[in-house]
Coordinates of C-alpha atoms and ligand atoms in Angstrom, one line a residue:
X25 CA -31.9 74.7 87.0
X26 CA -30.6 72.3 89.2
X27 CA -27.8 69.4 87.9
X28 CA -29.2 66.9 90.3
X29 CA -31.9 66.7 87.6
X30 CA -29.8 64.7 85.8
X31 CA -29.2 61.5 88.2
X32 CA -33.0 61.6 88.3
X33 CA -33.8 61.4 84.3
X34 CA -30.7 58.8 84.2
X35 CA -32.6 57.1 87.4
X36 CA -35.8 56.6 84.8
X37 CA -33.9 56.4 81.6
X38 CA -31.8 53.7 82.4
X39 CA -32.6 52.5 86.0
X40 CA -30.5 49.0 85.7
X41 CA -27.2 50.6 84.3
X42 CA -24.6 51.3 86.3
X43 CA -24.2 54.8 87.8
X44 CA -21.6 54.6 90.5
X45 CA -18.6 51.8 91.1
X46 CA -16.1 51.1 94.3
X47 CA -12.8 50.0 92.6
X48 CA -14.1 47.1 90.3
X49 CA -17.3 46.3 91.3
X50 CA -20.9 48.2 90.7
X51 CA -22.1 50.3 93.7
X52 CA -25.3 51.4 92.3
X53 CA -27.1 51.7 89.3
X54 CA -28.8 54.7 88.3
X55 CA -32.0 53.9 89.3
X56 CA -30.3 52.8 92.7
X57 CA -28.2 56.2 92.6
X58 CA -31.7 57.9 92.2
X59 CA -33.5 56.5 94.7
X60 CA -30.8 57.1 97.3
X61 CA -31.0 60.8 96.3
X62 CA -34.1 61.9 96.4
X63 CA -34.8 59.9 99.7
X64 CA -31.4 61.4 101.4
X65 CA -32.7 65.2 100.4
X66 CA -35.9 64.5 101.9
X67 CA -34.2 63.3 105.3
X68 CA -32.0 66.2 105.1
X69 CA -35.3 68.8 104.6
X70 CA -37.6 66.9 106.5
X71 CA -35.6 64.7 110.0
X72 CA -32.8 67.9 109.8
X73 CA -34.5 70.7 109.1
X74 CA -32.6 72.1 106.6
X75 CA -34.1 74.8 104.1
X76 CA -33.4 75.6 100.3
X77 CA -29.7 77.6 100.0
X78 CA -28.8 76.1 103.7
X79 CA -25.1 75.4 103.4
X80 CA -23.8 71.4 103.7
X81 CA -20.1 70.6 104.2
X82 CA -18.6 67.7 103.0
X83 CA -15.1 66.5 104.8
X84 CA -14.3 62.6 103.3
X85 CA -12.3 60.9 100.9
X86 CA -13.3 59.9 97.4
X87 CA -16.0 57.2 98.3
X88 CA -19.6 56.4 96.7
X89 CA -21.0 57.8 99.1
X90 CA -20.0 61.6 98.4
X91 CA -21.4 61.3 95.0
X92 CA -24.5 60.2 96.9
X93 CA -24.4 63.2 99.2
X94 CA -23.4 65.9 96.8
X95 CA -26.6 65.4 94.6
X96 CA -28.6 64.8 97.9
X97 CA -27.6 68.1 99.1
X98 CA -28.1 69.7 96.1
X99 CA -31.3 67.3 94.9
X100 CA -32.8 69.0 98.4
X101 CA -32.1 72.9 96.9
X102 CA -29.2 73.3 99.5
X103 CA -25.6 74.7 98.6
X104 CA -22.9 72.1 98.9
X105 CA -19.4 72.7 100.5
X106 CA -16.9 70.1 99.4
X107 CA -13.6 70.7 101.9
X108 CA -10.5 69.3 101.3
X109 CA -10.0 66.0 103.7
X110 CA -6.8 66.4 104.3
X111 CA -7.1 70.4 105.7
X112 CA -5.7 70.6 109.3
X113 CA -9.1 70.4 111.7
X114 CA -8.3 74.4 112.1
X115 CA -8.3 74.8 108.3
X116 CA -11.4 73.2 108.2
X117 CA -13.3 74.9 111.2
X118 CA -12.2 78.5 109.2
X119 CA -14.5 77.0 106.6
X120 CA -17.4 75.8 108.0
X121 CA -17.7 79.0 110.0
X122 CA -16.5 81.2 107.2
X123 CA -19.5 79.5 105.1
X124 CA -22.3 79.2 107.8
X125 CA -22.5 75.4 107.3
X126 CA -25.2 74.1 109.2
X127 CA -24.6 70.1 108.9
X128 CA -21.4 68.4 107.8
X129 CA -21.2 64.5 106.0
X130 CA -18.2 62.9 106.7
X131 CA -17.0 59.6 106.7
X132 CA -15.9 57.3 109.3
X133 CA -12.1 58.9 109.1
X134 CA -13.0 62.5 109.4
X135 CA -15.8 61.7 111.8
X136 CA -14.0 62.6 114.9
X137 CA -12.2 65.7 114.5
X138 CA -14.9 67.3 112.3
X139 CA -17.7 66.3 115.0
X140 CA -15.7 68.5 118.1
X141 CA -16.4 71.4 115.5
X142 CA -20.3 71.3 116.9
X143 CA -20.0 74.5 119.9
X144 CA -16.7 75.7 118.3
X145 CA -18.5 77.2 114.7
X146 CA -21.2 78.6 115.9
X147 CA -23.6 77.6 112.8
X148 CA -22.9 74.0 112.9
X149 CA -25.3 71.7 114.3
X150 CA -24.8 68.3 113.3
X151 CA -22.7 66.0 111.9
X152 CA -24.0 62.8 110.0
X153 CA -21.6 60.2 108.7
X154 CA -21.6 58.6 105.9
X155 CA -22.0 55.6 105.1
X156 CA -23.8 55.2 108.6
X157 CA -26.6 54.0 111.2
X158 CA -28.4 57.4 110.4
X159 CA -27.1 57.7 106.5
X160 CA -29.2 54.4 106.0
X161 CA -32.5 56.0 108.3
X162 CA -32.3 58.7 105.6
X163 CA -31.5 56.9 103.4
X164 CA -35.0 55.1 103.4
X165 CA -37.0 58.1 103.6
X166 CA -40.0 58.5 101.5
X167 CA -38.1 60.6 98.3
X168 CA -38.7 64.4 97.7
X169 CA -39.4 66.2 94.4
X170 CA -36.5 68.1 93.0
X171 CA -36.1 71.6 94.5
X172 CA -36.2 73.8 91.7
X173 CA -33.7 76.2 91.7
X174 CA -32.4 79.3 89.9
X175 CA -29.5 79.5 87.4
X176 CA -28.0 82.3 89.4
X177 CA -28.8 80.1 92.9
X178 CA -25.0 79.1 94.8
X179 CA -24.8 75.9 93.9
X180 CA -20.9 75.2 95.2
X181 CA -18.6 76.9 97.2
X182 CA -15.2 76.1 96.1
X183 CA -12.6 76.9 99.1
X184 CA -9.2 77.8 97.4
X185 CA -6.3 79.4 99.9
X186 CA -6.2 83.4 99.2
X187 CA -3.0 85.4 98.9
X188 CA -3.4 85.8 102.5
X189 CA -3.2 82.5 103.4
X190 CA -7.1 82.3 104.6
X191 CA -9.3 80.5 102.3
X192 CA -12.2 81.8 100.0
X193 CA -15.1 80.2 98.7
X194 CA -15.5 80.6 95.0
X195 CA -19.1 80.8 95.0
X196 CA -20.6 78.8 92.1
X197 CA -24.0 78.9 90.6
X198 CA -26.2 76.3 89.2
X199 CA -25.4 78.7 86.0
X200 CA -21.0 78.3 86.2
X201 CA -21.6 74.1 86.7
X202 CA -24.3 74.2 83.4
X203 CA -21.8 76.2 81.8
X204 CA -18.6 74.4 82.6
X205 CA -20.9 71.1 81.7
X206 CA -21.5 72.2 78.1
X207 CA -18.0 73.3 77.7
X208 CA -16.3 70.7 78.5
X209 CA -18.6 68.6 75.2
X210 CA -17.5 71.6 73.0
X211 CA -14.0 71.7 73.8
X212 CA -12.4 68.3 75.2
X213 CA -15.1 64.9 74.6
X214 CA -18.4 64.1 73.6
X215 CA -19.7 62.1 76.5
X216 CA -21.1 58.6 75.9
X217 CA -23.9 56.8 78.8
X218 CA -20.6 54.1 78.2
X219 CA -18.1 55.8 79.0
X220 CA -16.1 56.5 82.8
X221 CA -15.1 58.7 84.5
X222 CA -12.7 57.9 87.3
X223 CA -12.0 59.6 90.3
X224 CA -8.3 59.9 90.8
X225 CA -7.9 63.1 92.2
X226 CA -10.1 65.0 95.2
X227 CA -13.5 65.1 95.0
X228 CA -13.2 68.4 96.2
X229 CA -11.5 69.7 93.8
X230 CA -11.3 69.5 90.1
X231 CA -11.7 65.7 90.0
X232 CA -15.2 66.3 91.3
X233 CA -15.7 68.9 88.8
X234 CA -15.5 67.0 86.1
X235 CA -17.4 64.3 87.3
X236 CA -20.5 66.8 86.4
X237 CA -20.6 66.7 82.5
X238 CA -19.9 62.6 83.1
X239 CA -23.3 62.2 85.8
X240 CA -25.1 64.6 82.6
X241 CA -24.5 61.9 80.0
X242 CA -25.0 59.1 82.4
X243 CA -21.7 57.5 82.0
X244 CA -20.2 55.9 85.1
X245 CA -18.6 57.4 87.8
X246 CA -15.4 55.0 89.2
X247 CA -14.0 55.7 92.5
X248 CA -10.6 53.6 93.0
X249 CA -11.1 51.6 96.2
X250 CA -8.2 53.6 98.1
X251 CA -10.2 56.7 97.1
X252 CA -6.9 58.2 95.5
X253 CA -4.7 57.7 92.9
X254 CA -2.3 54.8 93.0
X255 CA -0.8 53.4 89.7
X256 CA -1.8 49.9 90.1
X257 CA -5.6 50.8 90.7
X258 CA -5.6 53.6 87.6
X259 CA -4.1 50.4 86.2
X260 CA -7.1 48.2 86.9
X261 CA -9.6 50.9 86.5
X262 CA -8.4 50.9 82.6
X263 CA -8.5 47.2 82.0
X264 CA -12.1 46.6 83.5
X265 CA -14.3 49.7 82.9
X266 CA -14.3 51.5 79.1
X267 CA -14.4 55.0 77.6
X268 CA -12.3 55.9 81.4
X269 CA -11.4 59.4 81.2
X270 CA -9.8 61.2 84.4
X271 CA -8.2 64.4 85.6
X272 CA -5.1 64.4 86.9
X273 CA -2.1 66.8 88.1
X274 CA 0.8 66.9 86.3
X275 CA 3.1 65.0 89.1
X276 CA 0.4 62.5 89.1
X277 CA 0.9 61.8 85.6
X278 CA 4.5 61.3 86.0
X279 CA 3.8 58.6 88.5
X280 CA 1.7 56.8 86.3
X281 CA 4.1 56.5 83.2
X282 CA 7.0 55.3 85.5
X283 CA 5.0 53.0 87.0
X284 CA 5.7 49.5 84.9
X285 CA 1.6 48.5 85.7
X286 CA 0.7 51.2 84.1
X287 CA 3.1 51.1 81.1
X288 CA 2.9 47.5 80.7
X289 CA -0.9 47.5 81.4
X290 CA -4.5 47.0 78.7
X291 CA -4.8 50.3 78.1
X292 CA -7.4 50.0 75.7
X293 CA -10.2 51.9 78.1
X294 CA -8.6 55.0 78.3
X295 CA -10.6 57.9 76.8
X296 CA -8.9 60.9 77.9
X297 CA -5.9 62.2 80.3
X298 CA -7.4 65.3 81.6
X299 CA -4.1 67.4 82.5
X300 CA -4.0 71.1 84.2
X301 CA -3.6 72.9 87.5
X302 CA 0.1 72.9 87.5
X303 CA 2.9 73.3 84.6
X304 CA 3.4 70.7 82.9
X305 CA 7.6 70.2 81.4
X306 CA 7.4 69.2 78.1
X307 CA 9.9 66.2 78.4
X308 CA 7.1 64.5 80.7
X309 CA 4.9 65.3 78.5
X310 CA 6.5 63.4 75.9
X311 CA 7.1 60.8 78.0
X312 CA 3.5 60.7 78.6
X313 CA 2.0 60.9 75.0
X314 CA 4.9 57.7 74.3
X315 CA 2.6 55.8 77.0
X316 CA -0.7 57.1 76.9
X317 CA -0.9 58.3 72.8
X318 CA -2.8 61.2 71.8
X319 CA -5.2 60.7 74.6
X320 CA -4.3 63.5 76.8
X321 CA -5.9 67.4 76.5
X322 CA -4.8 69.9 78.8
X323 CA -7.0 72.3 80.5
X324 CA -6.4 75.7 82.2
X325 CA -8.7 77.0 84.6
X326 CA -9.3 78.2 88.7
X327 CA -12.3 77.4 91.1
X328 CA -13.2 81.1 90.4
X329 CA -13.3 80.1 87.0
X330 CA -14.3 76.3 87.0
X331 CA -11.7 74.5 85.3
X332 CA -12.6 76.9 81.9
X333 CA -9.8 79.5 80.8
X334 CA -8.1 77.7 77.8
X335 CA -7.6 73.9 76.4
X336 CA -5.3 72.0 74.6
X337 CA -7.3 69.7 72.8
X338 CA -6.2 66.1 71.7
X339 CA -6.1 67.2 68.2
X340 CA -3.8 69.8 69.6
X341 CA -1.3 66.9 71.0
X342 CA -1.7 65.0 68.2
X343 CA -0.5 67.3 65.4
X344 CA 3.1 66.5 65.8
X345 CA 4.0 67.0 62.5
X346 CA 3.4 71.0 62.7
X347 CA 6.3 73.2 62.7
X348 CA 4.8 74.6 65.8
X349 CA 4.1 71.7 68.1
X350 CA 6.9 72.0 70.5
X351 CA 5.8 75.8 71.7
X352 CA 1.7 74.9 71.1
X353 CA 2.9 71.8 73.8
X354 CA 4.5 74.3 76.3
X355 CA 1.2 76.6 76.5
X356 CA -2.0 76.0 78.2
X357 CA -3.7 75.9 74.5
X358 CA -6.9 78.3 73.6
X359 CA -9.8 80.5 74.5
X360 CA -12.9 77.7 75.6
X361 CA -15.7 78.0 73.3
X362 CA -17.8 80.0 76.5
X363 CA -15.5 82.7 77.7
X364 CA -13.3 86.0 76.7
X365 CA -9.8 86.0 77.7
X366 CA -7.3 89.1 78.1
X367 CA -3.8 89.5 78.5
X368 CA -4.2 92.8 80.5
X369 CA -1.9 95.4 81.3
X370 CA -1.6 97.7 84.6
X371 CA -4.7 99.7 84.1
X372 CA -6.9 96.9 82.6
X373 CA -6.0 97.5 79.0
X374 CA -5.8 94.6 76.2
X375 CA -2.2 93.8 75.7
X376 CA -0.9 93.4 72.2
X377 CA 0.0 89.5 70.8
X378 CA 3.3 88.5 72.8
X379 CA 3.1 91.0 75.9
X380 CA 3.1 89.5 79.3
X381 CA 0.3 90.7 81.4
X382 CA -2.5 89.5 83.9
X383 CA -4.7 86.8 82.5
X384 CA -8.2 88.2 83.0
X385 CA -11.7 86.4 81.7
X386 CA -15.2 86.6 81.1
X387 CA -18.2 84.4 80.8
X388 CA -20.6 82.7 82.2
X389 CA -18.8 79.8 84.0
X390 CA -16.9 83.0 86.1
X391 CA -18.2 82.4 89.7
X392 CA -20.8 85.3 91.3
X393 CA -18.2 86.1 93.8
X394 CA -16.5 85.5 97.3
X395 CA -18.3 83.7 99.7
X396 CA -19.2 86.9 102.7
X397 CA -16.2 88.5 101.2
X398 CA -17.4 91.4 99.5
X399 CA -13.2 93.3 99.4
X400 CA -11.5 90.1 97.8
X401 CA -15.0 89.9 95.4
X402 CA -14.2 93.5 94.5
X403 CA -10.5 92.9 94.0
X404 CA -11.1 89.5 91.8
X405 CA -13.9 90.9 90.1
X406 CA -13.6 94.2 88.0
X407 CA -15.8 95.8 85.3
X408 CA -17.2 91.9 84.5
X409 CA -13.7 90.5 83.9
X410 CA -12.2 87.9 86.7
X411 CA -8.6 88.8 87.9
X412 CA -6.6 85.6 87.1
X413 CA -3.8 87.0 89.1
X414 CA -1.5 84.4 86.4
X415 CA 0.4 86.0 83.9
X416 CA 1.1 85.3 80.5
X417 CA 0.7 85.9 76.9
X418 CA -1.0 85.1 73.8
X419 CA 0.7 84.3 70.4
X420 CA -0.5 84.7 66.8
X421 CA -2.6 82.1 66.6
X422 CA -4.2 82.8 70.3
X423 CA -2.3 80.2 72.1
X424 CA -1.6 81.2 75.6
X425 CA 1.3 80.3 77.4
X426 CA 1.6 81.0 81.6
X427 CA 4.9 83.0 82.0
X428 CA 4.6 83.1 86.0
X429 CA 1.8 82.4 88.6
X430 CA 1.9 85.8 90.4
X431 CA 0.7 85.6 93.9
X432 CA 3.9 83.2 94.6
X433 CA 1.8 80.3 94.7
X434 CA 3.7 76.3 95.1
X435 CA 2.3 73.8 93.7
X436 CA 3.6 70.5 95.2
X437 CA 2.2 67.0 94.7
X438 CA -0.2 68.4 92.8
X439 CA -2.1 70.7 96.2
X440 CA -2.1 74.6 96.1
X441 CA 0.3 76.1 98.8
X442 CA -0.2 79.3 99.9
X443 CA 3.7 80.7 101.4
X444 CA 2.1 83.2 103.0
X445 CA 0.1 80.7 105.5
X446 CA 3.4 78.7 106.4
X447 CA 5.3 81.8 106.7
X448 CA 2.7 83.0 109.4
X449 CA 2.7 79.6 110.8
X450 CA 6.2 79.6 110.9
X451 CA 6.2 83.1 112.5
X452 CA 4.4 82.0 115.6
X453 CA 7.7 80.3 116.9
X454 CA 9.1 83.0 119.1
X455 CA 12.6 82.2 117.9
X456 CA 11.8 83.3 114.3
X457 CA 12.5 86.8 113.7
X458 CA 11.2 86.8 110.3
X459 CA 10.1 83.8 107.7
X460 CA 9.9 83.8 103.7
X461 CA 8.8 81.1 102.1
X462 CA 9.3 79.8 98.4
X463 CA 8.9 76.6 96.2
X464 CA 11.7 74.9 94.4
X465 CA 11.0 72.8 91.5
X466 CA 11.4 69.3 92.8
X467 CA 11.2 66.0 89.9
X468 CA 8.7 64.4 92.6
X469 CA 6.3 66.7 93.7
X470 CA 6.6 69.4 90.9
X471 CA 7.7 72.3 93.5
X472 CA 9.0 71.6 97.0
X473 CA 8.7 74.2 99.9
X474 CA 11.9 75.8 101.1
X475 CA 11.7 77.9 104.3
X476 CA 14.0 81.0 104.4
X477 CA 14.2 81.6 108.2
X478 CA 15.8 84.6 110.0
X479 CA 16.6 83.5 113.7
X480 CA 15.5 85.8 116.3
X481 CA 18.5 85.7 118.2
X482 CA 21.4 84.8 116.5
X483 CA 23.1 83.2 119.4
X484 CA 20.2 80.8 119.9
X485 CA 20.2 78.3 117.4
X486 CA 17.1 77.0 116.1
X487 CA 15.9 73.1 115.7
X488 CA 14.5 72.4 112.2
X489 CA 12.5 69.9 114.4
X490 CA 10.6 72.6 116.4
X491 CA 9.5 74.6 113.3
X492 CA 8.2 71.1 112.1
X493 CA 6.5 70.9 115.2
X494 CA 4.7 74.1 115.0
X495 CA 3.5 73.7 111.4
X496 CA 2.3 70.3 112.0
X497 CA 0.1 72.1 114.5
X498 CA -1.1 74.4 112.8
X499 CA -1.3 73.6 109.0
X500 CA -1.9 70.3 107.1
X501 CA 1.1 68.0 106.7
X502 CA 1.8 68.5 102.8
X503 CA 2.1 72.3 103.3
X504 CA 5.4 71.8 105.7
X505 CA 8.5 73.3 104.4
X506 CA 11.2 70.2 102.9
X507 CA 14.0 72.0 103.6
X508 CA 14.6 74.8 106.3
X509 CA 17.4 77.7 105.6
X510 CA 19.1 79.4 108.1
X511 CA 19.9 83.3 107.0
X512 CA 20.8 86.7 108.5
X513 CA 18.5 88.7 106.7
X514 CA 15.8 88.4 103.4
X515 CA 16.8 90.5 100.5
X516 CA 14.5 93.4 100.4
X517 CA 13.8 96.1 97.8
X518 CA 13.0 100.0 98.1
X519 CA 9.8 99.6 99.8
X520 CA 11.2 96.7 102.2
X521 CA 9.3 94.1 100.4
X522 CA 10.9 90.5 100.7
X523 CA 11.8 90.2 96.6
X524 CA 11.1 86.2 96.5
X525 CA 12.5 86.1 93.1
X526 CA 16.4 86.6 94.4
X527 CA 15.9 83.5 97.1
X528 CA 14.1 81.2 94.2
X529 CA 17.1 82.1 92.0
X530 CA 19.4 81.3 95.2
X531 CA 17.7 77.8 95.4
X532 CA 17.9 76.8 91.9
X533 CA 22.1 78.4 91.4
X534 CA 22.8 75.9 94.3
X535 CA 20.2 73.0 92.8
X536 CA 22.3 74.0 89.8
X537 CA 25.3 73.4 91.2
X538 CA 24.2 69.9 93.9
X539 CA 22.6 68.6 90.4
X540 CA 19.4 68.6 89.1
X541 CA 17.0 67.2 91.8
X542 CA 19.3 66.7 94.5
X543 CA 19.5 68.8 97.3
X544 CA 21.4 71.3 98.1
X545 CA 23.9 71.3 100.4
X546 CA 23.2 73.2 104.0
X547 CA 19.3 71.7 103.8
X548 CA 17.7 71.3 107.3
X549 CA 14.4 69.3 108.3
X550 CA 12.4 67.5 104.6
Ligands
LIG624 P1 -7.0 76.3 91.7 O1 -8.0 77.4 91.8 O2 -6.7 75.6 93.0 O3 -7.5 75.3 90.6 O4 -5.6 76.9 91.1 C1 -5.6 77.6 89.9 C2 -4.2 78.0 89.5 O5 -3.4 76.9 89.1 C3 -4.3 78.9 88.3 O6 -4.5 80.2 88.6 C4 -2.9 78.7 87.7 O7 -1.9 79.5 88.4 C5 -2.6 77.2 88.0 N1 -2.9 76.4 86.8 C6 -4.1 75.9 86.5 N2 -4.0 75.2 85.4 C7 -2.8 75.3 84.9 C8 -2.1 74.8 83.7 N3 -2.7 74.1 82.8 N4 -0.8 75.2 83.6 C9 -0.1 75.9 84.5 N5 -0.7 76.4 85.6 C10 -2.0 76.1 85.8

């Protein structure tokens, strides 16, 4: 099983359809899209060497050209690594050495810093950009045969930050993509070869996910010409392709139904809001279903568990009338037709309807483990079920609703920030005794991250503007705290652990008191 099967029967099915489109005009069709695969595999077996399960990275933004390499890489029987562009050059070496990545595509942008990686991880030996002098040699290679591969074969490895701040790589099989595939026709859409997807969001990350059940029906796969996900072009995108369906974060959302070209815009190709990864309120929800109509499903899902836990299906949003819309709205929906989900208490046991516990699952879309992590495998993954490490609880009619993310993750702008990273950042500053570090929930960018710092020496003050400096050294931009507070000590309980929950509850008494969505007073560096 391999899914770059599918751009090849699309390639012979319908060779002079589109397949792939740069902002408003066609890239390649799908006999185009084929071609380009099969002959870029055989470059990558045959001019770089590269042999079946050999893992490729891919650093670039949303461009044609990723599509292009992804079912290359995976057309040739290797795995394929697709790392967040906008990871710190650090954040990205971790990875490729972390995976064993023996070639990286980028694009022109990334080019740079990810080619001074070659000698620095140890397994890297070449870098080929994309598109490209040597991208076009490959490019026009004679094309390869599909390497056959086995359900249980890694297919993906899906870096997501860890609880200690290092990244993991989901590992997914040709088996979890099948699976998510199929599960995304039973529970959200049927799939038309007319229908778009467009890719708003990372390619890296769930956005690319969902682009797989779109390339297995051969429906088009858009990518907005500034590769992200600006009103005006989701805009455009909805006036000139049809059936446009695209995943998007909850802040992102929010942009889009403020923004008067979206509001005021042909909406009449929209297929599907795909909406998840981050509470959604339900007054913006409200907001968006005024806008958009019963067009929007939400999903509930991890890269451990590819975008499958629960959905809220259209039908879901559109049942306004029931007496229990308001609370079905403010879950994350129900069980997907492929998996078993818990509510779980301490010692693994099924909680009763309404008790809060860990969310745990089970099925075949759950990924086979860790990336060369066998401890956090055997933490995430016990007695078949998969750790969610969210917590929350089912109702009567097996809605689930999230009650807390444990693990203390912020969500901001729609990107996953582990505290524990900044606060070690942050902790490299010699003048920081001690560093905690929690998100406040911000109208913009869903949670904002507020830095609780304990000066080393109290005589010495401390520049917001040197901590800024140290984290934009060290982590990417969008992880840096907003705000910066000064304090003499971290409340602690028995044990001496840090108890977040009293400076969260700190942050929103004074947000409480400033207004909503102002800042507090005593704020430092945003
Ligand atoms: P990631 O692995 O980066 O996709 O992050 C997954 C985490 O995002 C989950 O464990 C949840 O904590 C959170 N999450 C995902 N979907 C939702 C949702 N629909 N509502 C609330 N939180 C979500």
């Amino acid at each position: 099983m391999n899914p770059a099967v599918w751009v090849q029967r699309h390639g012979k099915r319908r060779p002079d359809e589109a397949a792939l489109a740069d902002g408003d005009r066609v890239h390649a069709t799908w006999g185009v899209f084929a071609g380009r695969v099969s002959a870029v595999a055989a470059g990558l077996r045959n001019e770089l060497g590269l042999v079946p399960g050999d893992r490729v990275a891919i650093v670039m933004r949303n461009r044609p050209e990723y599509l292009e390499a992804l079912y290359a890489i995976w057309h040739a029987g290797l795995v394929a690594v697709p790392v967040n562009a906008r990871l710190h050059p650090d954040e990205i070496r971790y990875i490729l050495t972390n995976c064993g990545a023996r070639l990286v595509v980028a694009d022109d942008q990334h080019a740079g810093d990810v080619g001074s990686l070659i000698g620095s991880v140890e397994s890297l030996e070449a870098l080929l950009v994309a598109p490209g002098e040597r991208w076009q040699r490959l490019a026009g290679s004679s094309p390869m045969d599909l390497a056959e591969r086995r359900p249980e074969d890694p297919a993906w490895l899906f870096y997501t930050s860890g609880t200690t701040g290092r990244p993991k790589g989901a590992t997914l099989t040709n088996r979890n993509l099948l699976v998510m595939s199929l599960s995304y026709f039973a529970d959200i859409d049927w799939i038309s070869p007319r229908d778009s997807i467009l890719h708003a969001g990372p390619l890296s990350h769930g956005a690319g996910l969902y682009g797989l059940p779109h390339v297995a029906r051969g429906a088009l796969s858009v990518i907005p010409a500034s590769g992200g996900a600006d009103p005006d072009e989701v805009s455009a995108a909805l006036a000139r392709w049809q059936g446009v369906s695209f995943f998007a974060a909850p802040t992102m959302i929010k942009r889009l139904v403020e923004s008067r070209s979206v509001v005021d815009g042909d909406l009449s190709g929209l297929k599907t809001i795909i909406y998840g990864g981050a509470p959604m309120y339900l007054a913006d929800l409200e907001d968006a279903l005024e806008v958009f109509g019963p067009r929007l499903a939400q999903i509930y899902g991890q890269g451990e568990t590819p975008m499958t836990i629960t959905a809220l299906s259209k039908e879901d949003h559109a049942e306004r009338g029931d007496a229990r819309w308001t609370q079905r709205m403010q879950s994350v929906g129900t069980a997907r037709t492929d998996v078993s989900v818990r509510v779980t208490g301490e010692q693994g046991e099924e909680l009763p309807v309404g008790e809060v516990g860990e969310v745990t699952v089970r099925g075949d879309v759950v990924m086979a483990g860790y990336w060369n992590d066998p401890e956090a495998t055997a933490d995430a993954l016990r007695g078949g079920w998969l750790y969610t490490g969210d917590l929350g609880s089912f109702d009567a009619d097996g809605y689930l609703t999230l009650r807390d993310r444990s693990k203390d993750l912020i969500i901001s702008g729609g990107m996953n920030i582990y505290p524990r990273e900044v606060e070690e950042t942050l902790l490299r500053h010699g003048g920081v005794r001690s560093a905690c570090v929690v998100g406040r929930p911000d109208a913009k960018w869903g949670e904002a991250v507020v830095a609780f710092i304990v000066p080393a020496d109290t005589d010495a003050p401390l520049s917001t503007d040197e901590l800024e400096r140290v984290c934009l050294e060290h982590v990417a931009r969008y992880k840096r705290p907003k705000e910066y507070r000064f304090v003499e000590s971290l409340p602690t309980n028995n044990y001496g652990k840090v108890v977040k929950r009293e400076l969260r509850d700190r942050l929103l008494r004074d947000q409480g008191r400033a207004g909503p969505d102002r800042d507090p007073p005593a704020a430092g560096a945003g």
